[in-house]
Coordinates of C-alpha atoms in Angstrom, one line a residue:
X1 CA 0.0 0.0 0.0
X2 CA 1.9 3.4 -0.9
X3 CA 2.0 6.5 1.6
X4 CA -0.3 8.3 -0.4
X5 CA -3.5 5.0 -0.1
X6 CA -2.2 5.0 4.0
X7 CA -3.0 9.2 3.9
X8 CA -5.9 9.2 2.3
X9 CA -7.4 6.0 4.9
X10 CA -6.3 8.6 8.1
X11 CA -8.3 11.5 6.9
X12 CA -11.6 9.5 6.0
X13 CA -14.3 10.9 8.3
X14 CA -15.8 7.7 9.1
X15 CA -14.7 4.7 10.9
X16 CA -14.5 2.4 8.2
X17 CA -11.0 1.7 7.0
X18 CA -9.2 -0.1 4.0
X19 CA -6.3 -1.7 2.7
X20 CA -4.4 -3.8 -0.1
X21 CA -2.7 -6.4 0.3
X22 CA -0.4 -7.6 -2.3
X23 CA 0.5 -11.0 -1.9
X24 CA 2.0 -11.6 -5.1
X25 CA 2.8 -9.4 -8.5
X26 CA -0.2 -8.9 -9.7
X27 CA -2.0 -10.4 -6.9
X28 CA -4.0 -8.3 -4.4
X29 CA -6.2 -8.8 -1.6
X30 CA -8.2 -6.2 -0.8
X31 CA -8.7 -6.0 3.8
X32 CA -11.4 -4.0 5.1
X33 CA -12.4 -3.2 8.9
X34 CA -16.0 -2.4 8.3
X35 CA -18.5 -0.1 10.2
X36 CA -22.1 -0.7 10.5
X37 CA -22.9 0.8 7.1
X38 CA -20.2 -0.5 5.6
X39 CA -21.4 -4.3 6.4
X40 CA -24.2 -3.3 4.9
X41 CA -22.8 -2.4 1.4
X42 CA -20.3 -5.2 1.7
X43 CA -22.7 -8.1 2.0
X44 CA -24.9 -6.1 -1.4
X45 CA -21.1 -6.3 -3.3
X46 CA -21.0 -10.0 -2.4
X47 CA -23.7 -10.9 -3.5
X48 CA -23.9 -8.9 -6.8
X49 CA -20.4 -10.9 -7.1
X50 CA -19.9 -13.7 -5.6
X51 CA -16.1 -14.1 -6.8
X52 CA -15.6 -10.7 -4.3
X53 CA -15.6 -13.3 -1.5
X54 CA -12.2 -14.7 -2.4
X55 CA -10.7 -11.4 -2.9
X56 CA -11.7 -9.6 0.3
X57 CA -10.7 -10.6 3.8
X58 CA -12.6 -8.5 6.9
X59 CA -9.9 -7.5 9.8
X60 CA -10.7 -6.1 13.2
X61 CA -10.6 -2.4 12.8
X62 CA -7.7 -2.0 15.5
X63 CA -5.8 -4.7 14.1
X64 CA -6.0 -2.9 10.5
X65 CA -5.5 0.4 11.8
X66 CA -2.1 -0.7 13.6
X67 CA -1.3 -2.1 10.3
X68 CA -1.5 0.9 9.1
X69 CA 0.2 2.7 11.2
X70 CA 3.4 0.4 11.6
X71 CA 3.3 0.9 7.5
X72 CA 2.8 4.7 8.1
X73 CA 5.8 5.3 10.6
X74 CA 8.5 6.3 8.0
X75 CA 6.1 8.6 6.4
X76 CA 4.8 10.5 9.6
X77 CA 8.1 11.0 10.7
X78 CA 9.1 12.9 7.9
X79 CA 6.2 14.6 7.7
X80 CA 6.4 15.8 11.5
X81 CA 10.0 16.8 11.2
X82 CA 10.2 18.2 7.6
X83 CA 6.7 19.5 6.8
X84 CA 6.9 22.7 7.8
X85 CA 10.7 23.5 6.6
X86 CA 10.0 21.4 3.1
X87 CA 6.9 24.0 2.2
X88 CA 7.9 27.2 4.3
X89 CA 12.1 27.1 4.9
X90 CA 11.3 31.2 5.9
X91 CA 8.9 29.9 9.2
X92 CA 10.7 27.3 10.7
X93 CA 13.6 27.7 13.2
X94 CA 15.7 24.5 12.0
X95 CA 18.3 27.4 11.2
X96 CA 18.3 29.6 13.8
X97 CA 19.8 32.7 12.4
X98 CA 19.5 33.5 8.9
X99 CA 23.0 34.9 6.8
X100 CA 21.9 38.6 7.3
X101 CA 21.4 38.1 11.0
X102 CA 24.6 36.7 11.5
X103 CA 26.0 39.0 9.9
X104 CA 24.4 42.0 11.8
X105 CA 25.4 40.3 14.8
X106 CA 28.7 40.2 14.1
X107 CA 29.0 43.5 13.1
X108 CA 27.4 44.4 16.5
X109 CA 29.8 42.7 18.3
X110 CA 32.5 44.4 16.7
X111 CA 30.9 47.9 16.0
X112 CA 29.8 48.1 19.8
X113 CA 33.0 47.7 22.0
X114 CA 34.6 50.3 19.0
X115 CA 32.3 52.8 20.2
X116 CA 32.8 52.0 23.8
X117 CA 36.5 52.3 23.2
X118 CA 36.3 56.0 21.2
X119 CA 32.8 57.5 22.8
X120 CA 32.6 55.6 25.9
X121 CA 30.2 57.8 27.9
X122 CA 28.1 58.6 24.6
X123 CA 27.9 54.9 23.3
X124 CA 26.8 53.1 26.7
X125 CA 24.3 56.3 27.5
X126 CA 22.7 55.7 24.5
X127 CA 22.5 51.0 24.5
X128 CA 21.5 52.2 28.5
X129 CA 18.2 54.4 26.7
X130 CA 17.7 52.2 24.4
X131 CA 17.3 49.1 26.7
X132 CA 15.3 50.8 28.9
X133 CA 12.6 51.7 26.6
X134 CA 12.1 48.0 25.8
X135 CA 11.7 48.0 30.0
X136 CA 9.4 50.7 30.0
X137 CA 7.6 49.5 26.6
X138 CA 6.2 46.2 28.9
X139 CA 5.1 48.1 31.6
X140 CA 3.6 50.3 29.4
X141 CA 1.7 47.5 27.8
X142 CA 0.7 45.7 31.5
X143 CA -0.5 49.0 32.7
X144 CA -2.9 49.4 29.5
X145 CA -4.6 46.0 30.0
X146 CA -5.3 46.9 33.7
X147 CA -7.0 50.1 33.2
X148 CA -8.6 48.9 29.8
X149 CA -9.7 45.4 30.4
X150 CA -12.2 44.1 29.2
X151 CA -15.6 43.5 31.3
X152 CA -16.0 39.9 32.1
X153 CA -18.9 37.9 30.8
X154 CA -20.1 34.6 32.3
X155 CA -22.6 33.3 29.4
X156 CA -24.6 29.5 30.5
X157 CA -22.6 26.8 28.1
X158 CA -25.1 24.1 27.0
X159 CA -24.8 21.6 24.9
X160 CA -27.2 20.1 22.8
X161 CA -27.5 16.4 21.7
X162 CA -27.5 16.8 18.2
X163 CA -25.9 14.4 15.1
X164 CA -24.4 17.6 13.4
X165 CA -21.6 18.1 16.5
X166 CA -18.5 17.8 14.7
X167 CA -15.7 15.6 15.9
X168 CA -13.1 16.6 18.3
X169 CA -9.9 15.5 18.5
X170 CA -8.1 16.0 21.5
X171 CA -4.0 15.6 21.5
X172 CA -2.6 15.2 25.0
X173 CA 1.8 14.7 24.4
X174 CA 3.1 12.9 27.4
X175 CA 7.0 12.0 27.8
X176 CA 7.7 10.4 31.4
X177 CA 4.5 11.4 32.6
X178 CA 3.4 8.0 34.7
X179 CA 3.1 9.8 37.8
X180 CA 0.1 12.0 36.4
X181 CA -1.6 9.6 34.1
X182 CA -4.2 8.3 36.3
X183 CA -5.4 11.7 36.8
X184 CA -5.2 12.8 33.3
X185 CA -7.4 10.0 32.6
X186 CA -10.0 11.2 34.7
X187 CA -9.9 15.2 33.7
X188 CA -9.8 13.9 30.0
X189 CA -12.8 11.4 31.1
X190 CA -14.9 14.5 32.7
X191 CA -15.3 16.3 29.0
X192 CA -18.9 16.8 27.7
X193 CA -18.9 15.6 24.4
X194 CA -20.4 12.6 22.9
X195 CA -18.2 9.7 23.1
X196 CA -19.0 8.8 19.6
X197 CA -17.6 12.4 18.5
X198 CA -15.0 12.9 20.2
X199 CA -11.3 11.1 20.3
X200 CA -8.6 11.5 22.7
X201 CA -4.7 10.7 21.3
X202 CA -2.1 10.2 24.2
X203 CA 0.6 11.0 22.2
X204 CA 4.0 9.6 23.5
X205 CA 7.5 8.2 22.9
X206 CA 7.8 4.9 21.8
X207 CA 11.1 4.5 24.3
X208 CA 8.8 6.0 27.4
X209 CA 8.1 2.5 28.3
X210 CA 7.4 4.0 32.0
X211 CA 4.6 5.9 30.6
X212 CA 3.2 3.4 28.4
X213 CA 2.5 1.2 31.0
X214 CA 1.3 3.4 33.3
X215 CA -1.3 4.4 30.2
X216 CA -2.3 0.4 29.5
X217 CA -2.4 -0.5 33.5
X218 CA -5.8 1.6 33.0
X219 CA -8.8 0.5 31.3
X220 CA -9.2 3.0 28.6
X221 CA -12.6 4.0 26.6
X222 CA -13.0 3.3 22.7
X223 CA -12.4 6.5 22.4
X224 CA -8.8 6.4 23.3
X225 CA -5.9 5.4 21.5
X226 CA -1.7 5.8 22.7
X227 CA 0.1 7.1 19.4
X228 CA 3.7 6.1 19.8
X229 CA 6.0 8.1 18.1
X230 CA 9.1 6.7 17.0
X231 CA 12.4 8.3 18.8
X232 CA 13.9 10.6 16.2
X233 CA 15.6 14.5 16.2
X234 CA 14.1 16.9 17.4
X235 CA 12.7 15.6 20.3
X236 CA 10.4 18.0 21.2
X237 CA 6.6 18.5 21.9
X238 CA 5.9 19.8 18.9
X239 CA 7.3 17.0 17.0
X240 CA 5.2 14.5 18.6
X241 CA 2.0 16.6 17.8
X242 CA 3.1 16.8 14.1
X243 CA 3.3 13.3 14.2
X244 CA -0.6 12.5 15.7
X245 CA -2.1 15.4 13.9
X246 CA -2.6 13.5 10.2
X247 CA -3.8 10.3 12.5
X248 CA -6.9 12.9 14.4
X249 CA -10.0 13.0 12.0
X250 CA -11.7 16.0 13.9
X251 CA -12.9 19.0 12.6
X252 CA -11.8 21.0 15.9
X253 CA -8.5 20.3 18.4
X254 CA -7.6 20.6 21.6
X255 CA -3.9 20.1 23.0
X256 CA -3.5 19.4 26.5
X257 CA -0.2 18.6 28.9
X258 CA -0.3 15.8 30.8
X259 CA -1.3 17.4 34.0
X260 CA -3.8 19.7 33.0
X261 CA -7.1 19.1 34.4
X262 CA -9.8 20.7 31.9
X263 CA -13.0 22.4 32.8
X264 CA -15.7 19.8 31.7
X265 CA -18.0 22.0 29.7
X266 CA -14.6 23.4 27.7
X267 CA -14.8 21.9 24.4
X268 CA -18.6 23.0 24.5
X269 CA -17.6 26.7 25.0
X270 CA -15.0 26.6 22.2
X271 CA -17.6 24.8 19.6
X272 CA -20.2 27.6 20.8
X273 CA -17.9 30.1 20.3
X274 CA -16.5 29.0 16.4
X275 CA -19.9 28.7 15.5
X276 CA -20.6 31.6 16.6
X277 CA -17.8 33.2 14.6
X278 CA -16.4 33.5 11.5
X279 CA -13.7 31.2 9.8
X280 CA -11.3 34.3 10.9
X281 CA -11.2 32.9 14.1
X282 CA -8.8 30.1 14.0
X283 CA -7.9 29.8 17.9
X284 CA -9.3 30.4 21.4
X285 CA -7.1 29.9 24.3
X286 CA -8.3 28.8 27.5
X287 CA -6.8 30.4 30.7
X288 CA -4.5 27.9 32.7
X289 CA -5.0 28.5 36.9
X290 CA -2.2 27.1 39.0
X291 CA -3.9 24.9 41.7
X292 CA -1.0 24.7 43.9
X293 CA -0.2 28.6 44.5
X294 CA -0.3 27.4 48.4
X295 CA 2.8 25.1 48.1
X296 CA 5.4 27.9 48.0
X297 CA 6.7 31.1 47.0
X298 CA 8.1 29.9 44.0
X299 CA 4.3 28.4 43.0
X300 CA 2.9 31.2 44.4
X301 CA 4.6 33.9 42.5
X302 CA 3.9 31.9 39.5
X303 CA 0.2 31.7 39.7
X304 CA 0.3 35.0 40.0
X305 CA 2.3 35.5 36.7
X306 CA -0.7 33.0 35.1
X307 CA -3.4 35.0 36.7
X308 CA -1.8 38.5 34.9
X309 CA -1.5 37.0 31.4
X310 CA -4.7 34.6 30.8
X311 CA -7.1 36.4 33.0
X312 CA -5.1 40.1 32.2
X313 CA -3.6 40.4 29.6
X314 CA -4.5 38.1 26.4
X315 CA -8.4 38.6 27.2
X316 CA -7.1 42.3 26.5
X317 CA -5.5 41.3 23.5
X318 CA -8.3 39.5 22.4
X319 CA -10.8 42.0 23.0
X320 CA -8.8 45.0 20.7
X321 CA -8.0 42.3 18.2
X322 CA -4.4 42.6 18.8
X323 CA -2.0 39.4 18.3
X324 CA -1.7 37.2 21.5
X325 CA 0.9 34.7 22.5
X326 CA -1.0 30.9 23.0
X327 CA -0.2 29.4 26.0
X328 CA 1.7 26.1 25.4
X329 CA -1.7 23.8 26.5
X330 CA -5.9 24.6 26.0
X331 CA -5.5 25.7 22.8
X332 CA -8.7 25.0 21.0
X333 CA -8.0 25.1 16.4
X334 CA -9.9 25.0 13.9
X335 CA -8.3 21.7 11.6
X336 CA -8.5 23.2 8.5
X337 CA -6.6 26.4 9.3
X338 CA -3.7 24.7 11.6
X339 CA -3.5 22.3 8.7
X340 CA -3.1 25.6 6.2
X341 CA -0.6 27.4 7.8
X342 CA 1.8 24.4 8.8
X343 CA 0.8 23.3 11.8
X344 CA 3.6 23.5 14.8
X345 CA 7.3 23.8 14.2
X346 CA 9.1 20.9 15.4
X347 CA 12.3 22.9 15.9
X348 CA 10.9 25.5 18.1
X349 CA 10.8 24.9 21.7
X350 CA 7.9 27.6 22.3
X351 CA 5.5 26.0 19.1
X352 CA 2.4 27.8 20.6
X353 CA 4.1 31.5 20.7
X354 CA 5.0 31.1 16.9
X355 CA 2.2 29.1 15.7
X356 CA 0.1 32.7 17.5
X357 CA 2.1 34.6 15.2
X358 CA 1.7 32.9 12.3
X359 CA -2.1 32.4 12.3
X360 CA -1.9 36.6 12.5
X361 CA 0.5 36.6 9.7
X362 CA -2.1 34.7 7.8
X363 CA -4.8 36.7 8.6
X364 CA -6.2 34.8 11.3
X365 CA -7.2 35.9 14.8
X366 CA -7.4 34.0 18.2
X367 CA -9.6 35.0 21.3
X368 CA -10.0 33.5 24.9
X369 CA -12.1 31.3 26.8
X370 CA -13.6 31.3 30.0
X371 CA -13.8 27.4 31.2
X372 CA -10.4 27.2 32.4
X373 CA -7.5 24.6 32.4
X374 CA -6.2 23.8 36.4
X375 CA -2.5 22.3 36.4
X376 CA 0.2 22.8 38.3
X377 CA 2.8 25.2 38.7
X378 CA 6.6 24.3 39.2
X379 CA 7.6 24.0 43.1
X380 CA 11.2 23.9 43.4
X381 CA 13.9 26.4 41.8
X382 CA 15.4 23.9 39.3
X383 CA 12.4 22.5 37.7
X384 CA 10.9 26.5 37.5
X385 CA 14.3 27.5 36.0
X386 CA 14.8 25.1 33.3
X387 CA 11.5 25.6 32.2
X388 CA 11.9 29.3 32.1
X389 CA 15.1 29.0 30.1
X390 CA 13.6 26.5 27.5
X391 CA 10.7 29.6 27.2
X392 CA 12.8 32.8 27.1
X393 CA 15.0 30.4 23.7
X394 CA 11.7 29.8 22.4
X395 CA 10.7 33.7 21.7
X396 CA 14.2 34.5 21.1
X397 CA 13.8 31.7 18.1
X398 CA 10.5 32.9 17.3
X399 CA 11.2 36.5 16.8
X400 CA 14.6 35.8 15.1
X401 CA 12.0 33.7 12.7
X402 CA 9.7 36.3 12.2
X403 CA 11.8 38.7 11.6
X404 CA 13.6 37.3 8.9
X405 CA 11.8 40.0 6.7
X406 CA 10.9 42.5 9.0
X407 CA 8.8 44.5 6.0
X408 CA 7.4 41.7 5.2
X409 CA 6.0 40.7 9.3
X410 CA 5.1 44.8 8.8
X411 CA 3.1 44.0 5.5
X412 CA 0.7 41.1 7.7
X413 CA 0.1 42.6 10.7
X414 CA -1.7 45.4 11.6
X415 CA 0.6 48.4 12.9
X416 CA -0.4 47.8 16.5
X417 CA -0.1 43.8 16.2
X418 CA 4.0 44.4 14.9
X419 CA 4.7 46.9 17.9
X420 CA 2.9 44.8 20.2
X421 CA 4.8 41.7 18.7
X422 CA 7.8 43.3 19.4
X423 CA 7.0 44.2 23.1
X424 CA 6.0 40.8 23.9
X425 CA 9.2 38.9 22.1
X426 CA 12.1 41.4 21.9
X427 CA 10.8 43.6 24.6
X428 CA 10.5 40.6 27.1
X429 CA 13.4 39.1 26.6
X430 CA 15.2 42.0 26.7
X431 CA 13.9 43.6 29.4
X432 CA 14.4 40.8 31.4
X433 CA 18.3 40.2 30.6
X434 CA 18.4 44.1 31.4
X435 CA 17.3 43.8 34.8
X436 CA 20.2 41.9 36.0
X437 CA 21.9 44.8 34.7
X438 CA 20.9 47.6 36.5
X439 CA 20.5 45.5 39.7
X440 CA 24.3 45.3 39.2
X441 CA 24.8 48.9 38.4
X442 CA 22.8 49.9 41.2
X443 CA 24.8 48.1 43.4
X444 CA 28.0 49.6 41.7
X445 CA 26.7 53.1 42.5
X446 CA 25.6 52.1 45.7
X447 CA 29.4 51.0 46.7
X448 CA 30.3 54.6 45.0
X449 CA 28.1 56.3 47.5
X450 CA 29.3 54.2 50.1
X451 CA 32.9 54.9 49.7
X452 CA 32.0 58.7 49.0
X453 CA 33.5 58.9 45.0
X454 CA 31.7 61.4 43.4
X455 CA 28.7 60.8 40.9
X456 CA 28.7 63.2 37.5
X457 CA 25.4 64.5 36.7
X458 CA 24.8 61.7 33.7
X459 CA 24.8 58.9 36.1
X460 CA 22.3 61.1 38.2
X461 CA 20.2 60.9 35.5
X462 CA 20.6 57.4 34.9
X463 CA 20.1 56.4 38.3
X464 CA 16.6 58.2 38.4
X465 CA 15.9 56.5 35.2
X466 CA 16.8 53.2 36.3
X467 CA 15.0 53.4 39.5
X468 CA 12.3 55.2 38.2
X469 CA 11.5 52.3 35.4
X470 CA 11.9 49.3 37.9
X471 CA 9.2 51.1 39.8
X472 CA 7.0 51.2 36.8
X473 CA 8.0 47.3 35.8
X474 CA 7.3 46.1 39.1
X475 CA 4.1 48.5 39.8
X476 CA 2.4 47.5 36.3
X477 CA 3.2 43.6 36.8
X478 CA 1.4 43.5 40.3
X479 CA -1.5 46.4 39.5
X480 CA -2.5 43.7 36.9
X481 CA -2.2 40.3 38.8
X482 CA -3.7 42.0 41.8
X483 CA -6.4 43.1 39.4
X484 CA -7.4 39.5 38.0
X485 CA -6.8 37.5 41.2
X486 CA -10.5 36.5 43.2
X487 CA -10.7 38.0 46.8
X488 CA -9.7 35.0 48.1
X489 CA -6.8 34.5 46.0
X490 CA -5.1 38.3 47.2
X491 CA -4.5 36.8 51.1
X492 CA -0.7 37.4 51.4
X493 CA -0.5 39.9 48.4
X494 CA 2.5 41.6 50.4
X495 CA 4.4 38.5 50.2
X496 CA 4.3 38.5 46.6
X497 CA 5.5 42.3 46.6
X498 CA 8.5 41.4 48.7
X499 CA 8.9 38.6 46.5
X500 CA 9.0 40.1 43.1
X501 CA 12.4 41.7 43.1
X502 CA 13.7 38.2 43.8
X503 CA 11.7 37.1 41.4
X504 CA 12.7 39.4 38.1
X505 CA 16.1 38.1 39.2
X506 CA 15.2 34.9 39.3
X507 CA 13.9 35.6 35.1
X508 CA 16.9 37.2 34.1
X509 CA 19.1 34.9 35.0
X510 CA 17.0 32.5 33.3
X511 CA 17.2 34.9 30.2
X512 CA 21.3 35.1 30.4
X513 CA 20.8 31.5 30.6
X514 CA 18.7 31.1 27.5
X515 CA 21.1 33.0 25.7
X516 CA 23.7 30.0 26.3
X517 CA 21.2 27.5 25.2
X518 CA 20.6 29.4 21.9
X519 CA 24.3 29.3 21.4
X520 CA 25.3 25.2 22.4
X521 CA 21.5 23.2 21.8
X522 CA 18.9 25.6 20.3
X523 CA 16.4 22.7 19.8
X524 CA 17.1 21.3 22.9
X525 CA 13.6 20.5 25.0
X526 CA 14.0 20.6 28.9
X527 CA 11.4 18.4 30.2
X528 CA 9.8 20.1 33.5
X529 CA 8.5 17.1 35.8
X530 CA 5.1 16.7 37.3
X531 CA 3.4 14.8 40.1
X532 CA 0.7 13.7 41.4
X533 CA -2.2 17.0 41.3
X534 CA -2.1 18.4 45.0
X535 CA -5.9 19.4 44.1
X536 CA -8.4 18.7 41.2

């Protein structure tokens, strides 16, 4: 059976599947795995001829479908790993830098300590300004979605019992996830949809043995099937999704991580809310809540952060139509559009930040939900910080990406969309390696003071400037997580003001870091572990 007869069997919308067999040269057998119709129309062919009998043999529909997919394997590995590059080189971060960026960045890197050597004051005055304004440009942007967001509007979700629902497919990528299967299983098993239109793929490695038998220790629904992806480079989330997507038949998808915990009546709010809309509306995020803000600081602090962006910011976003950053889980698509721009980049270790930009690129918008997603948050200083550092490489990768052809990102987004693109990927990531930096010249001045050197006027001026915009950064990013958080939720809000100059340490570090990673493993993925849900 070639690639192209195993293709066409994974996108049929209806259960029944089929296959040839060939035996010998020139002698085929044609399998089939049936559905209710189809016995129907099979027996009618039999008997209108009878010879049809010795040239058709009936499988089990699993048996034929794994068939399938062991023949498949080759073929959805490539596809996973080479579609997007093969069809659009110019959108995938296999090569990190393009010749023109390397060569401005060279030229930086000698142009820069030239002019620090001949105009020393002049040359760091003005990198210190510039810098800054990428500081003050986020603030900015948190301080607008505070005072301007949206109203919030809790509409009754209902769904009815119709034929016409369309299928979902919901993609859940697990890699040494046993701990958290059993209550994955359970969240995925609380979703209101019919069971004969909906299908869930637990997406993992074919070496996680762990997690595989964790997954087959359960009884799982019909409705359920583990796609195993065979080990191959990148190993990456996105990868693995590339992989299940041409295997899900559904008209809508839903990613989930492995230890998110989905409101039930989700999917219905999504399918409400595409109807609803026009075919312009590719995406609608739901907002992730950190259950365990009460196990620590570091969980604490980023619940917080969560509360700001899904409940803050992006429904702000949304509302003025401006481009918003997906979250890396609870991202409901519409097939035919993720299908049309590429689906996820395999090389790019935040998929859902660039797959956000290229839906806008195309044309396309995405909006939020209000059913949330409850997971948890990382506990311990190791697993927060590698996950940090694999983020801050991933929008370093996808603005280098984007920004291949700057006039041309200009040409497909709306002005406010490119400045606001730039704020959330540039200005982010280089606010945040900035902040180390005038912690550590505040410091220096403060040992100047100390041992009574003289300060010239410029440093006055900078000093004021500096402190004066870590006020801002640190004002705007609790005004709007003190905004979003529930009464309850705002119990100890002074610890999290102590805590936040800690904190933006903590991220700049991780930025410095991410630099590194850029430089020795760009594609690398650092897994962040999970346990056991302290609360459902």
């Amino acid at each position: 059976m070639t690639d192209e007869a195993c293709w066409a069997q994974f996108h049929r919308t209806g259960r029944a599947i089929y296959a040839r067999l060939c035996e010998a040269p020139g002698r085929h057998t044609g399998i089939v795995a049936p559905d209710q119709a189809g016995w129907r129309l099979l027996k009618q062919r039999c008997q209108a001829s009878p010879d049809l009998r010795l040239r058709i043999k009936v499988a089990a529909p699993s048996q034929l479908r794994e068939a399938l997919l062991e023949r498949s394997r080759p073929m959805l590995t490539r596809f996973a790993v080479g579609n997007l590059h093969d069809n659009r080189p110019d959108c995938s971060a296999r090569n990190v830098f393009w010749p023109w960026q390397t060569y401005s960045l060279g030229m930086l890197t000698v142009l820069l300590p030239f002019a620090v050597a001949t105009v020393p004051m002049l040359a760091l005055f003005a990198l210190h300004l510039l810098l800054v304004s990428f500081f003050i440009a986020c603030s900015a942007l948190r301080a607008i979605a505070a005072i301007a967001r949206p109203p919030v509007v809790q509409m009754p979700i209902s769904l009815p019992l119709s034929p016409d629902l369309p299928v979902y497919s919901v993609l859940v990528a697990l890699y040494r996830e046993a701990d958290v299967v059993p209550d994955l299983l359970v969240g995925l098993g609380m979703l209101q949809w019919p069971r004969s239109k909906i299908e869930i793929k637990l997406v993992c490695e074919a070496d996680d043995t762990e997690t595989i038998t964790a997954i087959r220790a359960h009884p799982l629904r019909a409705c359920v099937e583990v796609v195993l992806v065979p080990p191959s480079l990148p190993r990456t989330k996105p990868k693995a999704l590339s992989y299940a997507l041409p295997l899900a038949r559904g008209e809508l998808v839903v990613l989930y991580d492995a230890e998110d915990r989905p409101h039930p009546m989700q999917l219905a709010e999504a399918w409400r809310r595409f109807e609803a809309s026009g075919r312009e509306l590719a995406c609608l995020q739901a907002p992730l809540e950190i259950a365990n803000r009460r196990a620590g600081l570091i969980a604490n602090m980023f619940g917080f952060e969560y509360a700001a962006l899904f409940r803050g910011l992006l429904p702000w976003l949304a509302h003025n139509r401006i481009m918003l950053p997906l979250g890396g889980t609870s991202n409901h698509f519409r097939r035919e559009v993720l299908d049309e721009v590429g689906g996820w980049d395999p090389y790019n270790v935040t998929e859902d930040a660039d797959l956000a930009l290229r839906l806008a690129r195309h044309g396309y918008r995405c909006e939020t939900l209000s059913c949330a997603t409850r997971e948890d948050g990382p506990e311990d200083l190791v697993a927060w910080h590698n996950q940090r550092v694999r983020w801050f490489k991933g929008w370093i990768q996808t603005w280098l990406v984007h920004m291949r052809e700057p006039s041309a990102l200009a040409s497909e987004l709306p002005l406010v969309s490119f400045v606001v693109t730039q704020i959330l990927f540039a200005g982010m990531v280089l606010s945040s390696l900035l902040h180390l930096v005038l912690i550590a010249m505040l410091l220096g001045l403060a040992v100047q003071v100390l041992f009574d050197v003289p300060m010239s006027l410029w440093q006055s001026y900078l000093v004021a400037f500096d402190v004066i915009s870590i006020l801002l950064g640190y004002g705007a990013f609790l005004f709007l997580g003190w905004l979003v958080l529930k009464p309850r939720d705002r119990r100890g809000f002074w610890k999290l003001c102590l805590f936040t100059p800690v904190y933006w340490t903590m991220l700049s570090w991780a930025a410095w870091c991410a630099l590194y990673e850029l430089w020795r493993r760009p594609h690398h993925w650092a897994k962040t572990p999970h346990r056991k849900a302290r609360a459902f």
